[in-house]
Structures are given as structure tokens and as C-alpha cells.
PDB file of C-alpha atoms and ligand atoms in Angstrom:
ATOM      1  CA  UNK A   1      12.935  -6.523  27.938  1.00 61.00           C
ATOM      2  CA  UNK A   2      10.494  -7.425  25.820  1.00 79.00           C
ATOM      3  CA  UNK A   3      10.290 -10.212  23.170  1.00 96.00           C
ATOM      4  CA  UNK A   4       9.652  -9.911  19.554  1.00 98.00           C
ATOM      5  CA  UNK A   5       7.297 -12.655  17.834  1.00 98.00           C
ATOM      6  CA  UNK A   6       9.064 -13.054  14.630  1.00 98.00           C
ATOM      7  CA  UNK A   7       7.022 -14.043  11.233  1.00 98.00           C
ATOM      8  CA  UNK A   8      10.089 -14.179   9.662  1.00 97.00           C
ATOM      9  CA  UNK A   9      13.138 -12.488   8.443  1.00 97.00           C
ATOM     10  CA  UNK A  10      15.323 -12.087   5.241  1.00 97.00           C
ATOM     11  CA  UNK A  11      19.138 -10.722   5.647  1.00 98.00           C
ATOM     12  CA  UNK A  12      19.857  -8.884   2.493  1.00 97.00           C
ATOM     13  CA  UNK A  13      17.304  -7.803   0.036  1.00 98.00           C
ATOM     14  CA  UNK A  14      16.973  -5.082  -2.382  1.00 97.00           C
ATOM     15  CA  UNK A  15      12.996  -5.531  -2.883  1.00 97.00           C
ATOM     16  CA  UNK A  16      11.725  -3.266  -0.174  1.00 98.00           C
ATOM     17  CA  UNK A  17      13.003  -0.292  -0.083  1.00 98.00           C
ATOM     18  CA  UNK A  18      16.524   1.567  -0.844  1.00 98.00           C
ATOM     19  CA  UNK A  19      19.590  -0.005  -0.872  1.00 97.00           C
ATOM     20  CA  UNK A  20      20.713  -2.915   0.270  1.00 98.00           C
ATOM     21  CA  UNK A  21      18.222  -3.789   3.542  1.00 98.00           C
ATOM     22  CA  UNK A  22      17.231  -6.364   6.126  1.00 98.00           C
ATOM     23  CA  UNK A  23      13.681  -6.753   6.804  1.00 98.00           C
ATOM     24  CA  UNK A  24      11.941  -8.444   9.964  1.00 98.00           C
ATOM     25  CA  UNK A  25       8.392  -9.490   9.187  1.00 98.00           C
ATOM     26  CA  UNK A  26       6.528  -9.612  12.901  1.00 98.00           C
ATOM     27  CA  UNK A  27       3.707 -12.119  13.919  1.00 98.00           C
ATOM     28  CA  UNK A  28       0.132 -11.527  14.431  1.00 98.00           C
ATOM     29  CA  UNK A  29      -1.738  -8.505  13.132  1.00 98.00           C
ATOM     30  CA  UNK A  30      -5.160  -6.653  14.378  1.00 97.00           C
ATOM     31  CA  UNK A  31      -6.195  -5.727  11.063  1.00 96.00           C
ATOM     32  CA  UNK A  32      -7.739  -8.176   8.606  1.00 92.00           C
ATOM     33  CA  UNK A  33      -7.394  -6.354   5.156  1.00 96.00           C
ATOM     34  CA  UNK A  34      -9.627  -8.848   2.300  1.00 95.00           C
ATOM     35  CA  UNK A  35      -7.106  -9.961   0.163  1.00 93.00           C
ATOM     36  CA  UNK A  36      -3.994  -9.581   2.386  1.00 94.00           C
ATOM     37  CA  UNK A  37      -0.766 -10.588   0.359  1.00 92.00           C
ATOM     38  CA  UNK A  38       0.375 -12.348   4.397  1.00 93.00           C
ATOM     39  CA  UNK A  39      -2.728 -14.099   5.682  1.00 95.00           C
ATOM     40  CA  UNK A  40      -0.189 -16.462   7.584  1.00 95.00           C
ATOM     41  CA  UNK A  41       1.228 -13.499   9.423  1.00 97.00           C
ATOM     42  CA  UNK A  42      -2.524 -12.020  10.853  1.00 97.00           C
ATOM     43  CA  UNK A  43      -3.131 -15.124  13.758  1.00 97.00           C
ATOM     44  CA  UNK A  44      -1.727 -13.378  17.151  1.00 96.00           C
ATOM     45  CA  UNK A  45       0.021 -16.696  17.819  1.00 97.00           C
ATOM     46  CA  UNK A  46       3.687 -17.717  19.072  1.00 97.00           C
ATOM     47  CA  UNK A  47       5.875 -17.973  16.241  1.00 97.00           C
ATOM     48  CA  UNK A  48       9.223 -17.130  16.538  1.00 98.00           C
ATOM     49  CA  UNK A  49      10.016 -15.603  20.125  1.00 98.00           C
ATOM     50  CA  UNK A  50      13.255 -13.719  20.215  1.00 98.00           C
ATOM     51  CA  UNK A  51      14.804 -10.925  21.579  1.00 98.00           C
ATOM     52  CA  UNK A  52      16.029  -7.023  19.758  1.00 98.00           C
ATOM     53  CA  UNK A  53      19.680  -7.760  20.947  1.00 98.00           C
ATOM     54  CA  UNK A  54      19.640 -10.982  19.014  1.00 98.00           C
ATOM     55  CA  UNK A  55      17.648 -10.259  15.832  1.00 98.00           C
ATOM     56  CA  UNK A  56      19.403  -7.322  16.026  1.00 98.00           C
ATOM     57  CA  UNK A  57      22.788  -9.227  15.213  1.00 98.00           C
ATOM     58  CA  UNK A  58      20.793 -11.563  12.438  1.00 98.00           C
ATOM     59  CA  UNK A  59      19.810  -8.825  10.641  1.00 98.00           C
ATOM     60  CA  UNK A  60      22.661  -6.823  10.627  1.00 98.00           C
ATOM     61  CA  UNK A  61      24.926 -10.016  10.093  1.00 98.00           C
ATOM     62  CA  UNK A  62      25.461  -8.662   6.389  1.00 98.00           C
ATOM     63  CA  UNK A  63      27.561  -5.683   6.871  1.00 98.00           C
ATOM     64  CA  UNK A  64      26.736  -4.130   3.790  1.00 98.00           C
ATOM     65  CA  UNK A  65      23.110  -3.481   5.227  1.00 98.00           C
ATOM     66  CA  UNK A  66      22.165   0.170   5.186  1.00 98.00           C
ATOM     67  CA  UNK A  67      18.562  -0.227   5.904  1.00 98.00           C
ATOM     68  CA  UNK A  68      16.004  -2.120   7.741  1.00 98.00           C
ATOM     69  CA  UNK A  69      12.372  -2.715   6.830  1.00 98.00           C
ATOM     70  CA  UNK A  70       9.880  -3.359   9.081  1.00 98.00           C
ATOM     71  CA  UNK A  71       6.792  -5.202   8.048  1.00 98.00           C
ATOM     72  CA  UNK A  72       4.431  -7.867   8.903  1.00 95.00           C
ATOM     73  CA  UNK A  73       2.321  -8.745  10.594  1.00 96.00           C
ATOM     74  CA  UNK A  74       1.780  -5.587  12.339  1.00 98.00           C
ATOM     75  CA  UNK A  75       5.101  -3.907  13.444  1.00 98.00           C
ATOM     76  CA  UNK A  76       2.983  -1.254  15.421  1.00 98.00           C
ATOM     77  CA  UNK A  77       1.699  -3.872  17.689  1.00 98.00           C
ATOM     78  CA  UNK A  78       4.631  -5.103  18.986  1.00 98.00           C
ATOM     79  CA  UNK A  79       6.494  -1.285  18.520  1.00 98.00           C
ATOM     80  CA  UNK A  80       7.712  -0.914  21.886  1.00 98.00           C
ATOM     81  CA  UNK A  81       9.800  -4.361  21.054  1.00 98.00           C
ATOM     82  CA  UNK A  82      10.841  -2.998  17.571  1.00 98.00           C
ATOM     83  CA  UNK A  83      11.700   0.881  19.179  1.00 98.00           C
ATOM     84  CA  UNK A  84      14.434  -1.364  21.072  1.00 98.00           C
ATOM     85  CA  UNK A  85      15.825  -3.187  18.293  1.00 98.00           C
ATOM     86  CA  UNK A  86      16.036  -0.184  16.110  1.00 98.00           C
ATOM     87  CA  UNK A  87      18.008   1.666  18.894  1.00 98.00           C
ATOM     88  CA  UNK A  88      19.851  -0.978  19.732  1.00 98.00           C
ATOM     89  CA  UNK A  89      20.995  -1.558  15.719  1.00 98.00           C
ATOM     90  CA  UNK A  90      21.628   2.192  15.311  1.00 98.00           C
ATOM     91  CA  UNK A  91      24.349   2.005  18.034  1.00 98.00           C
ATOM     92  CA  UNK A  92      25.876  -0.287  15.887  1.00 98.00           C
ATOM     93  CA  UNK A  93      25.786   1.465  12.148  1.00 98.00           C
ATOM     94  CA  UNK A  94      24.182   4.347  10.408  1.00 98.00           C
ATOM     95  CA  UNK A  95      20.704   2.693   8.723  1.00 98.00           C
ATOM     96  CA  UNK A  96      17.617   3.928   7.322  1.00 98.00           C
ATOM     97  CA  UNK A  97      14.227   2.912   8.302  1.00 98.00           C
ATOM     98  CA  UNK A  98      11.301   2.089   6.244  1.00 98.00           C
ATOM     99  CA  UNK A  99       8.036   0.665   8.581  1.00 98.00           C
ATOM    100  CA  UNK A 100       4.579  -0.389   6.825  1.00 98.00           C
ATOM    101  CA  UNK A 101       1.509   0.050   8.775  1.00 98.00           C
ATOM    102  CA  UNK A 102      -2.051  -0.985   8.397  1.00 98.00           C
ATOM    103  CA  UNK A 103      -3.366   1.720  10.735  1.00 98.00           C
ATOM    104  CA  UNK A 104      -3.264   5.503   9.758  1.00 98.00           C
ATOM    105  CA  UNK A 105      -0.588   7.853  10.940  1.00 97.00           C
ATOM    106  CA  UNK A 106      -3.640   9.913  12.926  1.00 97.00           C
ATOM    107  CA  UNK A 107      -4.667   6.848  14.379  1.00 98.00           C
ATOM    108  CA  UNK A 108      -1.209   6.007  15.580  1.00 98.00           C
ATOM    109  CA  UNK A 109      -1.234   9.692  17.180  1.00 96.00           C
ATOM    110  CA  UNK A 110      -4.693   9.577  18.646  1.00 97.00           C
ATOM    111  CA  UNK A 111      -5.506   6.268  19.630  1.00 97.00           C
ATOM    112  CA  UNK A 112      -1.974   3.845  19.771  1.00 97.00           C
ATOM    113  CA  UNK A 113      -2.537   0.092  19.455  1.00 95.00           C
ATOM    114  CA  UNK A 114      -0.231  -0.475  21.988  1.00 94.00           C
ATOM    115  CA  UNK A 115       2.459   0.734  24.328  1.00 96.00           C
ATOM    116  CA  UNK A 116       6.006   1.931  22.137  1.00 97.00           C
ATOM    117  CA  UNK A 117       4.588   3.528  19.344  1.00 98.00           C
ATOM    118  CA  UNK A 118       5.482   6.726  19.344  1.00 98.00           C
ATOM    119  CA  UNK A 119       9.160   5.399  20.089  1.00 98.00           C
ATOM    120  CA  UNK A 120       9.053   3.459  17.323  1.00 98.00           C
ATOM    121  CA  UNK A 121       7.257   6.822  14.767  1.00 98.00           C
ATOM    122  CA  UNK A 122      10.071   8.860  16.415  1.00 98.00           C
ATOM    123  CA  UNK A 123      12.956   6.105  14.663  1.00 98.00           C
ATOM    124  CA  UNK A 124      11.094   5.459  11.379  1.00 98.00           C
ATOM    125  CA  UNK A 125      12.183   7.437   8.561  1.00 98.00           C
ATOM    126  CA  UNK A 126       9.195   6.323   6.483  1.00 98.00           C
ATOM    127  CA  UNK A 127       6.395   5.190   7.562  1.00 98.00           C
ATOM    128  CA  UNK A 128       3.568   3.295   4.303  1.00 98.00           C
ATOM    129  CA  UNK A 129       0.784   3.725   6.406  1.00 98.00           C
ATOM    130  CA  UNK A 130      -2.949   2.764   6.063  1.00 98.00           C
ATOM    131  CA  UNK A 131      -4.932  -0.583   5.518  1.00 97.00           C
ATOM    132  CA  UNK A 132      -4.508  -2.778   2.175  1.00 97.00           C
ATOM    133  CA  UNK A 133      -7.539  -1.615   0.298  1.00 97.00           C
ATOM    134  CA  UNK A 134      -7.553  -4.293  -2.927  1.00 95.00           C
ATOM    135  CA  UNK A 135      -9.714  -2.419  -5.086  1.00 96.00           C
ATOM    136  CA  UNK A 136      -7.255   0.246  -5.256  1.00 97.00           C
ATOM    137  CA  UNK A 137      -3.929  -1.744  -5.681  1.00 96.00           C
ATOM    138  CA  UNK A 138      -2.739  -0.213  -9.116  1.00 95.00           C
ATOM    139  CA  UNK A 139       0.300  -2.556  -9.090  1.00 95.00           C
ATOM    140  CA  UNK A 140       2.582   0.411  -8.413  1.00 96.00           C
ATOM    141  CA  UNK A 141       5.003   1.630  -5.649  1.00 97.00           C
ATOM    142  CA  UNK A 142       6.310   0.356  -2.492  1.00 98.00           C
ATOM    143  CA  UNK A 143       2.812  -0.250  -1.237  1.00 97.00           C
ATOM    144  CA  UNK A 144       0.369  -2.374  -1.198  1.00 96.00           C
ATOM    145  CA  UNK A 145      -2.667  -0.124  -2.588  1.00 97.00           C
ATOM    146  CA  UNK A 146      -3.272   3.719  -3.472  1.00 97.00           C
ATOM    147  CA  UNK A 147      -5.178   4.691  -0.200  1.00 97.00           C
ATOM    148  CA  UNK A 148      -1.943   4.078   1.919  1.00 98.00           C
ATOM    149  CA  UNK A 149       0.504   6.759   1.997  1.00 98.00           C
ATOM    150  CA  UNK A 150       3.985   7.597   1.921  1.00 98.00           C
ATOM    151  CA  UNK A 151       5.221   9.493   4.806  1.00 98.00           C
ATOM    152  CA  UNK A 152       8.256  11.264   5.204  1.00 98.00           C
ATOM    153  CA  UNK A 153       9.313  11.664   8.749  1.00 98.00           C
ATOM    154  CA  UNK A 154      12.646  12.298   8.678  1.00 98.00           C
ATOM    155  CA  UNK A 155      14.751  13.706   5.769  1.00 98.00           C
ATOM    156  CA  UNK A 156      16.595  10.863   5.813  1.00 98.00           C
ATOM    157  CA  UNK A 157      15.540   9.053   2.333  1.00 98.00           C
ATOM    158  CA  UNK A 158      13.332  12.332   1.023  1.00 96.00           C
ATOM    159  CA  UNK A 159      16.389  12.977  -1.379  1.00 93.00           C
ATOM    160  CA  UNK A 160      17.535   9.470  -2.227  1.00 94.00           C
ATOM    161  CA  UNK A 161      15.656   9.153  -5.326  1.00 96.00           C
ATOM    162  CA  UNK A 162      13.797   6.692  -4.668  1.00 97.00           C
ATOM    163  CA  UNK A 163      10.282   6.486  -5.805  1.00 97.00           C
ATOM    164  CA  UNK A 164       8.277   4.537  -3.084  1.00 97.00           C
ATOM    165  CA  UNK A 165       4.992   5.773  -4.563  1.00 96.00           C
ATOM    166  CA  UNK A 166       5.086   5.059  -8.299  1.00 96.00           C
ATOM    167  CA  UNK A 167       8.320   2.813  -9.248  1.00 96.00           C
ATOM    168  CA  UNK A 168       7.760  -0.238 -10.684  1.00 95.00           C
ATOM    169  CA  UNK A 169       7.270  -3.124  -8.184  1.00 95.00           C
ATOM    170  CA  UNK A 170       9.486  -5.986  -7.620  1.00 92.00           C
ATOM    171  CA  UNK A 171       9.979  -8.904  -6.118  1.00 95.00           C
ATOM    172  CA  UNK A 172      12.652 -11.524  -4.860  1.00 95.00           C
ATOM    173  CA  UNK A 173      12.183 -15.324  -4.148  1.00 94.00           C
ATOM    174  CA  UNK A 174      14.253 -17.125  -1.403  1.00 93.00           C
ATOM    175  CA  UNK A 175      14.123 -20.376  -1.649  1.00 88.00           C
ATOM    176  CA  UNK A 176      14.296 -22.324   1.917  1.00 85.00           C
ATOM    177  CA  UNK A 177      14.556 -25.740   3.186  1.00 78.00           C
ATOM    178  CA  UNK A 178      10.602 -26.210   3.158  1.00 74.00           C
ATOM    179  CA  UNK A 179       8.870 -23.573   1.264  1.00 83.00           C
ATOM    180  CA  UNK A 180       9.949 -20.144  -0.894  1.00 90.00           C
ATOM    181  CA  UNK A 181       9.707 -17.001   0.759  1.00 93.00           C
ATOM    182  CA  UNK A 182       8.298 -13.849  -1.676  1.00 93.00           C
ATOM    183  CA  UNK A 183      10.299 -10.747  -0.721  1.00 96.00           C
ATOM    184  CA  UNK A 184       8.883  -7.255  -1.716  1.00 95.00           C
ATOM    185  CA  UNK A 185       5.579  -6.194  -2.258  1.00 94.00           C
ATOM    186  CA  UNK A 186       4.051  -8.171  -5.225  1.00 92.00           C
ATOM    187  CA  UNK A 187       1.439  -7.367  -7.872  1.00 89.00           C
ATOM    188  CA  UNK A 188      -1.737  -9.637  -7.553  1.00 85.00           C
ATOM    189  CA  UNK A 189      -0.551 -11.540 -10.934  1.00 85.00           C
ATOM    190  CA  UNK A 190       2.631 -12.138  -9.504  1.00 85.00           C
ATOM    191  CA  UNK A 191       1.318 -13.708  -5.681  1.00 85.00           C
ATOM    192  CA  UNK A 192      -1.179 -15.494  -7.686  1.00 87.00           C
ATOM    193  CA  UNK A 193       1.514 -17.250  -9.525  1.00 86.00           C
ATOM    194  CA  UNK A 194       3.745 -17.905  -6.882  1.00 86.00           C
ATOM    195  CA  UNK A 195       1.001 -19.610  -4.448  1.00 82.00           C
ATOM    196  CA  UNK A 196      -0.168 -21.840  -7.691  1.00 84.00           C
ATOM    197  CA  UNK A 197       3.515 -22.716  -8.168  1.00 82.00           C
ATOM    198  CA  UNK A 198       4.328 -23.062  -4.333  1.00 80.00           C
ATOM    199  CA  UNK A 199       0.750 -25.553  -4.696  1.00 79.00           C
ATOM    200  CA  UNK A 200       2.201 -27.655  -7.815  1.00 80.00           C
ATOM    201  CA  UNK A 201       5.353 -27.858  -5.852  1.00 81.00           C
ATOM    202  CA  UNK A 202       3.805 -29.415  -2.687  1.00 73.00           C
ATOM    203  CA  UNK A 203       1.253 -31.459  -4.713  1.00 78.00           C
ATOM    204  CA  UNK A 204       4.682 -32.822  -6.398  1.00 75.00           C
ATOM    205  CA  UNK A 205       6.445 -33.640  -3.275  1.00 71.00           C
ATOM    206  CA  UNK A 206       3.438 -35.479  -1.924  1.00 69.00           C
ATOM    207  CA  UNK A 207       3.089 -37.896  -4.601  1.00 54.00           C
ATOM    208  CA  UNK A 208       6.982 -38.475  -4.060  1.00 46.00           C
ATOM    209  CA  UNK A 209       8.697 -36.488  -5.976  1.00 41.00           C
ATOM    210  CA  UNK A 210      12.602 -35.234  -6.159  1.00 38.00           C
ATOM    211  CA  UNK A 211      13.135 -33.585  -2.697  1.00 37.00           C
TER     212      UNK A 211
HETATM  213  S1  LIG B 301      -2.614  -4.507   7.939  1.00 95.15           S
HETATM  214 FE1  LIG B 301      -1.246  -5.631   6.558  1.00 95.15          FE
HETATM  215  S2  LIG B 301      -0.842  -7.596   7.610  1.00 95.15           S
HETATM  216 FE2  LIG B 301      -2.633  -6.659   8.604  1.00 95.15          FE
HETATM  217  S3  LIG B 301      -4.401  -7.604   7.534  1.00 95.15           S
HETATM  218 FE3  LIG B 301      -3.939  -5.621   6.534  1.00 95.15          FE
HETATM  219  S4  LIG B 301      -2.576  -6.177   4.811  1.00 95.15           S
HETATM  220 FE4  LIG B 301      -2.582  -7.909   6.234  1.00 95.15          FE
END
């Protein structure tokens, strides 16, 4: 069975994608887009080792979940784990699934990164595919810039209303023992304030500031 490397997860989030979702943000990515919102999350490097039956019970621990997102990190190089945990989830409930890619959906046909992918295209409902191009993030839509597309492939979401390609973007903060996390796909104003506050914060702490 294999093992999922875990960047990080958040239980409960309305910031990425429809609904009411839980999102699992996997380790280590192939890709290295300039300007990547997840730098962190590129280095193919033990992080968080853990199985689909068990992150499958984190994420679902909400049971008002109706979606998962699957992000990164790159979830198409670890898909075969990720095929698993979707299956294994959808025993469990009815949920939609929204995956972000950095490689193309032709690529992913013609030339997989890696063993499970087209187990994991065959579960995804949408797949945001395509690397994070910076000059053309217009600070719109469930993606990061305008090259990467939004693809359909199931019918699952095509009538929900929801406009993954032009809405307004938001974003949630969770704030955790050591650190914030930033939830959703922000605009480059936004990240740019959160990393200077996330800075002021630790530059507070470490002249001994309130913890
Ligand atoms: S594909 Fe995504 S995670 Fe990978 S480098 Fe590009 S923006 Fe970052």
C-alpha cells in the first residue's frame, strides 16, 4: 500500500473549490514554476508519511465535507497513493473532486510522471491543469494563472455554478501552533502580505515577544 508524503492538510475550508471541502496538500513537486505561491512544498523530501486509510479519516473527520481538493506539491506524482485515498473516501460518502496540476492534461495522457495517474484522472471531477505561468496571473479564478485550464471530466460540478475560471479569489488563514497556514489560491498582493506579516511575526517572537 503505498504511503502518501503529506505537505499538509486543512479539514474544512470553503477557499478552494465548492462547498464545504477538505484539501490534502502533498510533498515534493517536479516542476519549479518562478514565483510558485508553495516553494516549501517543491523539495522531494520526507515530510509527513502517512497512509490513504488514515488521511482518509482526517479529512473526512468533518462530516459536513462534500468535497476534497487535491493540491500541492504535485498530487500527480504521488497519484497512484491519492487514486487509493479517493476510492477509499468515496466508499465512505458521496464527494466531489477538484485536483490542480502543474503538468498538462496531454502530458498526463502521453507521457505520466508516474505510476496511478490515470486512476487518479479517472476519480477527479476537475482537474486545473498546467504550470503557474506568473506573467499571466490576472488575480482571477480558482487558478493560479490564465495558461492553466479548467477541465471538466466528469459532470459532476459542470452545473454547480461555480465559476472556477473567473470568480473572485479568496483566501482563508489558519492560524497554528507555530506558523499560519494560507488556504485558497491567493492574489500576489495578498501572499506578499501574508509572508511580510508571517516575517514581522517571527522577527517579534525572536526578540521575545508575547508567545
Ligand atoms: S507545479 Fe505548482 S507546486 Fe509545482 S512548482 Fe509549479 S506552482 Fe509550484
Amino acid at each position: 500500500m503505498p504511503q502518501l508524503n503529506v505537505a499538509d492538510t486543512c479539514v474544512g475550508t470553503r477557499a478552494l473549490g465548492p462547498g464545504w471541502r477538505s484539501v490534502v496538500w502533498v510533498q515534493g513537486c517536479p516542476l519549479d514554476c518562478a514565483g510558485c505561491v508553495a516553494p516549501d512544498w517543491i523539495p522531494d523530501r520526507p515530510n509527513r508519511l502517512v497512509s490513504p486509510a488514515a488521511l482518509v479519516d482526517e479529512l473526512l473527520a468533518d462530516p459536513a465535507v462534500t468535497g476534497l481538493t487535491l493540491s500541492g506539491g504535485e498530487p500527480m506524482a504521488q497519484a497512484a497513493g491519492l487514486a487509493e485515498l479517493v476510492g477509499l473516501a468515496r466508499a465512505r460518502r458521496e464527494l466531489d473532486v477538484v485536483c490542480f496540476t502543474g503538468f498538462t492534461a496531454e502530458v498526463l495522457r502521453d507521457r505520466p510522471p508516474g505510476p496511478g495517474v490515470a486512476d487518479l484522472l479517472a476519480q477527479v471531477d476537475v482537474l486545473v491543469d498546467g504550470p503557474y505561468v506568473a506573467r499571466r496571473d490576472d488575480g482571477r479564478g480558482l487558478r493560479g494563472s490564465d495558461n492553466q485550464r479548467v477541465r471538466h471530466l466528469t459532470d459532476r460540478l459542470r452545473g454547480s455554478g461555480y465559476d472556477f475560471a473567473g470568480r473572485p479569489r479568496s483566501v482563508e488563514v489558519r492560524v497554528r501552533d507555530r506558523g499560519a497556514l494560507l488556504v485558497g489560491v491567493p492574489t500576489a498582493g495578498v501572499l506578499r502580505r501574508f509572508d511580510e506579516a508571517i516575517d514581522r511575526c517571527a522577527e517579534h517572537l525572536g526578540q521575545g515577544g508575547p508567545r
